[in-house]
């Protein structure tokens, strides 16, 4: 077997939560290209239908499910359906997530809870739903999509940073608790990636100039650019493949160097 064979996902079943568009879609596309059978979910019927068409346009026969990852019953039903239609889930990517950019003093407890529910509680619910079959099968890969905010804070994202910091530690704990069953749980920490979630931070201003935050990120990134979802494809395949069977509890930051860099002098 050549070294590239260890990156193959041939015959594997991958579930990417929130895989209707953005980072999740790119990861699912990469997994399909590496040979995996693809399942994804989202909450919106329109998002689901457009995503199925988008996957088909790329020659990918993905199975899409309407499932709110915060709802344990829906999650159990989705995992059962995937098992019946595709097989036991070998690879779970906890990608579904939201952000609310509100100053903490103005954020309601309900808004804080909603972000934590989707970004932290749901990866727990999803992982709990797939672990028993992974244990029985003798292998499994869980990949949690963390964030720069797993390491850093910034104004207005208190709930998101708390959730993503917690997700980093949940990653390490799943590693600790299930590593003996040949289950690897790692995280990917994307930098600033051009998706619908960050679109408000990149809007062109009324005078035609770039959004101040857009300019800020360019100055803070050695790569001097925003990331694209495609930048995450290779790292995601690596962490889902046999090539990373001895990598566990790690957060792989795919950030163009932001975390290593003090930033360009204004
Ligand atoms: P996005 O464009 O907003 O896509 C989020 C996806 O998650 C959508 O498919 C959405 O579909 C789904 N989703 C949201 N809440 C859900 C729920 N309760 N149940 C099921 N599906 C749900 O976000 P993105 O930029 O691709 O980010 C994906 C992940 O990467 C998130 O965890 C985010 O925190 C993280 N991340 C993003 C960046 C970035 O710069 N973009 C950087 C670091 C980390 P529905 O709304 O139809 O449910
Ligand atoms: C923000 C951005 C970030 C990115 C990402 C960075 O408002 O600061 O949305 O949070 O989404 O998490 O890694």
PDB file of N, CA, C and O in Angstrom, residues 101 154-156 192 195-220 226:
ATOM      1  N   UNK A 101     -23.071  38.210  17.081  1.00  0.00           N
ATOM      2  CA  UNK A 101     -22.108  39.266  17.393  1.00  0.00           C
ATOM      3  C   UNK A 101     -22.862  40.394  18.111  1.00  0.00           C
ATOM      4  O   UNK A 101     -23.393  41.290  17.491  1.00  0.00           O
ATOM      5  N   UNK A 154     -12.668  38.195  21.350  1.00  0.00           N
ATOM      6  CA  UNK A 154     -12.741  39.508  20.718  1.00  0.00           C
ATOM      7  C   UNK A 154     -14.080  40.101  21.091  1.00  0.00           C
ATOM      8  O   UNK A 154     -14.975  39.406  21.584  1.00  0.00           O
ATOM      9  N   UNK A 155     -14.226  41.374  20.889  1.00  0.00           N
ATOM     10  CA  UNK A 155     -15.484  42.036  21.258  1.00  0.00           C
ATOM     11  C   UNK A 155     -16.670  41.367  20.544  1.00  0.00           C
ATOM     12  O   UNK A 155     -16.536  40.925  19.426  1.00  0.00           O
ATOM     13  N   UNK A 156     -17.768  41.294  21.226  1.00  0.00           N
ATOM     14  CA  UNK A 156     -19.114  40.902  20.760  1.00  0.00           C
ATOM     15  C   UNK A 156     -19.333  39.413  20.542  1.00  0.00           C
ATOM     16  O   UNK A 156     -20.445  39.026  20.163  1.00  0.00           O
ATOM     17  N   UNK A 192     -10.073  32.998   9.455  1.00  0.00           N
ATOM     18  CA  UNK A 192     -11.221  33.732   8.928  1.00  0.00           C
ATOM     19  C   UNK A 192     -11.479  33.284   7.495  1.00  0.00           C
ATOM     20  O   UNK A 192     -10.664  33.500   6.609  1.00  0.00           O
ATOM     21  N   UNK A 195     -17.333  32.748   4.073  1.00  0.00           N
ATOM     22  CA  UNK A 195     -18.568  31.968   3.991  1.00  0.00           C
ATOM     23  C   UNK A 195     -19.729  32.891   4.354  1.00  0.00           C
ATOM     24  O   UNK A 195     -19.516  34.023   4.799  1.00  0.00           O
ATOM     25  N   UNK A 196     -20.979  32.405   4.239  1.00  0.00           N
ATOM     26  CA  UNK A 196     -22.100  33.264   4.674  1.00  0.00           C
ATOM     27  C   UNK A 196     -21.976  33.734   6.117  1.00  0.00           C
ATOM     28  O   UNK A 196     -22.396  34.835   6.466  1.00  0.00           O
ATOM     29  N   UNK A 197     -21.334  32.931   6.951  1.00  0.00           N
ATOM     30  CA  UNK A 197     -21.245  33.312   8.371  1.00  0.00           C
ATOM     31  C   UNK A 197     -20.413  34.580   8.564  1.00  0.00           C
ATOM     32  O   UNK A 197     -20.678  35.378   9.445  1.00  0.00           O
ATOM     33  N   UNK A 198     -19.398  34.760   7.707  1.00  0.00           N
ATOM     34  CA  UNK A 198     -18.539  35.944   7.873  1.00  0.00           C
ATOM     35  C   UNK A 198     -18.855  37.034   6.853  1.00  0.00           C
ATOM     36  O   UNK A 198     -18.174  38.064   6.818  1.00  0.00           O
ATOM     37  N   UNK A 199     -19.877  36.810   6.047  1.00  0.00           N
ATOM     38  CA  UNK A 199     -20.201  37.815   5.022  1.00  0.00           C
ATOM     39  C   UNK A 199     -20.390  39.218   5.610  1.00  0.00           C
ATOM     40  O   UNK A 199     -19.880  40.202   5.047  1.00  0.00           O
ATOM     41  N   UNK A 200     -21.032  39.361   6.775  1.00  0.00           N
ATOM     42  CA  UNK A 200     -21.214  40.723   7.317  1.00  0.00           C
ATOM     43  C   UNK A 200     -19.876  41.426   7.609  1.00  0.00           C
ATOM     44  O   UNK A 200     -19.802  42.656   7.637  1.00  0.00           O
ATOM     45  N   UNK A 201     -18.822  40.652   7.806  1.00  0.00           N
ATOM     46  CA  UNK A 201     -17.511  41.241   8.136  1.00  0.00           C
ATOM     47  C   UNK A 201     -16.739  41.638   6.891  1.00  0.00           C
ATOM     48  O   UNK A 201     -15.652  42.209   6.965  1.00  0.00           O
ATOM     49  N   UNK A 202     -17.291  41.313   5.728  1.00  0.00           N
ATOM     50  CA  UNK A 202     -16.570  41.570   4.458  1.00  0.00           C
ATOM     51  C   UNK A 202     -17.364  42.483   3.524  1.00  0.00           C
ATOM     52  O   UNK A 202     -16.968  42.707   2.389  1.00  0.00           O
ATOM     53  N   UNK A 203     -18.495  43.012   4.024  1.00  0.00           N
ATOM     54  CA  UNK A 203     -19.337  43.831   3.138  1.00  0.00           C
ATOM     55  C   UNK A 203     -18.606  45.084   2.668  1.00  0.00           C
ATOM     56  O   UNK A 203     -17.986  45.799   3.452  1.00  0.00           O
ATOM     57  N   UNK A 204     -18.721  45.376   1.380  1.00  0.00           N
ATOM     58  CA  UNK A 204     -18.137  46.612   0.852  1.00  0.00           C
ATOM     59  C   UNK A 204     -18.910  47.794   1.439  1.00  0.00           C
ATOM     60  O   UNK A 204     -20.129  47.776   1.526  1.00  0.00           O
ATOM     61  N   UNK A 205     -18.179  48.796   1.873  1.00  0.00           N
ATOM     62  CA  UNK A 205     -18.795  49.975   2.510  1.00  0.00           C
ATOM     63  C   UNK A 205     -19.469  50.880   1.484  1.00  0.00           C
ATOM     64  O   UNK A 205     -19.191  50.788   0.283  1.00  0.00           O
ATOM     65  N   UNK A 206     -20.332  51.784   1.960  1.00  0.00           N
ATOM     66  CA  UNK A 206     -21.105  52.689   1.071  1.00  0.00           C
ATOM     67  C   UNK A 206     -20.173  53.482   0.145  1.00  0.00           C
ATOM     68  O   UNK A 206     -20.500  53.738  -1.018  1.00  0.00           O
ATOM     69  N   UNK A 207     -18.981  53.806   0.653  1.00  0.00           N
ATOM     70  CA  UNK A 207     -18.049  54.594  -0.186  1.00  0.00           C
ATOM     71  C   UNK A 207     -17.186  53.694  -1.080  1.00  0.00           C
ATOM     72  O   UNK A 207     -16.225  54.152  -1.708  1.00  0.00           O
ATOM     73  N   UNK A 208     -17.533  52.374  -1.096  1.00  0.00           N
ATOM     74  CA  UNK A 208     -16.803  51.459  -1.981  1.00  0.00           C
ATOM     75  C   UNK A 208     -15.556  50.869  -1.345  1.00  0.00           C
ATOM     76  O   UNK A 208     -14.889  50.012  -1.928  1.00  0.00           O
ATOM     77  N   UNK A 209     -15.251  51.306  -0.109  1.00  0.00           N
ATOM     78  CA  UNK A 209     -14.040  50.778   0.559  1.00  0.00           C
ATOM     79  C   UNK A 209     -14.341  49.418   1.178  1.00  0.00           C
ATOM     80  O   UNK A 209     -15.496  49.020   1.329  1.00  0.00           O
ATOM     81  N   UNK A 210     -13.256  48.737   1.558  1.00  0.00           N
ATOM     82  CA  UNK A 210     -13.431  47.425   2.191  1.00  0.00           C
ATOM     83  C   UNK A 210     -13.899  47.628   3.627  1.00  0.00           C
ATOM     84  O   UNK A 210     -13.579  48.633   4.265  1.00  0.00           O
ATOM     85  N   UNK A 211     -14.650  46.682   4.172  1.00  0.00           N
ATOM     86  CA  UNK A 211     -15.103  46.713   5.567  1.00  0.00           C
ATOM     87  C   UNK A 211     -13.872  46.819   6.470  1.00  0.00           C
ATOM     88  O   UNK A 211     -12.874  46.147   6.241  1.00  0.00           O
ATOM     89  N   UNK A 212     -13.928  47.668   7.487  1.00  0.00           N
ATOM     90  CA  UNK A 212     -12.770  47.827   8.380  1.00  0.00           C
ATOM     91  C   UNK A 212     -12.276  46.489   8.930  1.00  0.00           C
ATOM     92  O   UNK A 212     -11.072  46.254   9.022  1.00  0.00           O
ATOM     93  N   UNK A 213     -13.224  45.583   9.257  1.00  0.00           N
ATOM     94  CA  UNK A 213     -12.809  44.291   9.814  1.00  0.00           C
ATOM     95  C   UNK A 213     -12.094  43.460   8.749  1.00  0.00           C
ATOM     96  O   UNK A 213     -11.135  42.743   9.031  1.00  0.00           O
ATOM     97  N   UNK A 214     -12.531  43.599   7.526  1.00  0.00           N
ATOM     98  CA  UNK A 214     -11.908  42.914   6.389  1.00  0.00           C
ATOM     99  C   UNK A 214     -10.430  43.329   6.305  1.00  0.00           C
ATOM    100  O   UNK A 214      -9.512  42.516   6.267  1.00  0.00           O
ATOM    101  N   UNK A 215     -10.225  44.666   6.373  1.00  0.00           N
ATOM    102  CA  UNK A 215      -8.848  45.188   6.311  1.00  0.00           C
ATOM    103  C   UNK A 215      -8.039  44.721   7.517  1.00  0.00           C
ATOM    104  O   UNK A 215      -6.859  44.383   7.418  1.00  0.00           O
ATOM    105  N   UNK A 216      -8.693  44.630   8.670  1.00  0.00           N
ATOM    106  CA  UNK A 216      -8.022  44.202   9.911  1.00  0.00           C
ATOM    107  C   UNK A 216      -7.530  42.765   9.771  1.00  0.00           C
ATOM    108  O   UNK A 216      -6.373  42.458  10.086  1.00  0.00           O
ATOM    109  N   UNK A 217      -8.388  41.913   9.255  1.00  0.00           N
ATOM    110  CA  UNK A 217      -8.017  40.493   9.130  1.00  0.00           C
ATOM    111  C   UNK A 217      -6.873  40.325   8.130  1.00  0.00           C
ATOM    112  O   UNK A 217      -5.939  39.552   8.346  1.00  0.00           O
ATOM    113  N   UNK A 218      -6.916  41.084   7.051  1.00  0.00           N
ATOM    114  CA  UNK A 218      -5.824  41.016   6.070  1.00  0.00           C
ATOM    115  C   UNK A 218      -4.495  41.401   6.732  1.00  0.00           C
ATOM    116  O   UNK A 218      -3.460  40.772   6.528  1.00  0.00           O
ATOM    117  N   UNK A 219      -4.555  42.401   7.626  1.00  0.00           N
ATOM    118  CA  UNK A 219      -3.311  42.859   8.283  1.00  0.00           C
ATOM    119  C   UNK A 219      -2.839  41.863   9.351  1.00  0.00           C
ATOM    120  O   UNK A 219      -1.669  41.824   9.708  1.00  0.00           O
ATOM    121  N   UNK A 220      -3.772  41.041   9.852  1.00  0.00           N
ATOM    122  CA  UNK A 220      -3.429  40.098  10.925  1.00  0.00           C
ATOM    123  C   UNK A 220      -3.051  38.729  10.381  1.00  0.00           C
ATOM    124  O   UNK A 220      -2.677  37.831  11.143  1.00  0.00           O
ATOM    125  N   UNK A 226      -8.213  36.305   3.223  1.00  0.00           N
ATOM    126  CA  UNK A 226      -9.182  35.454   3.912  1.00  0.00           C
ATOM    127  C   UNK A 226      -9.006  34.035   3.401  1.00  0.00           C
ATOM    128  O   UNK A 226      -8.543  33.807   2.283  1.00  0.00           O
TER     129      UNK A 226
END
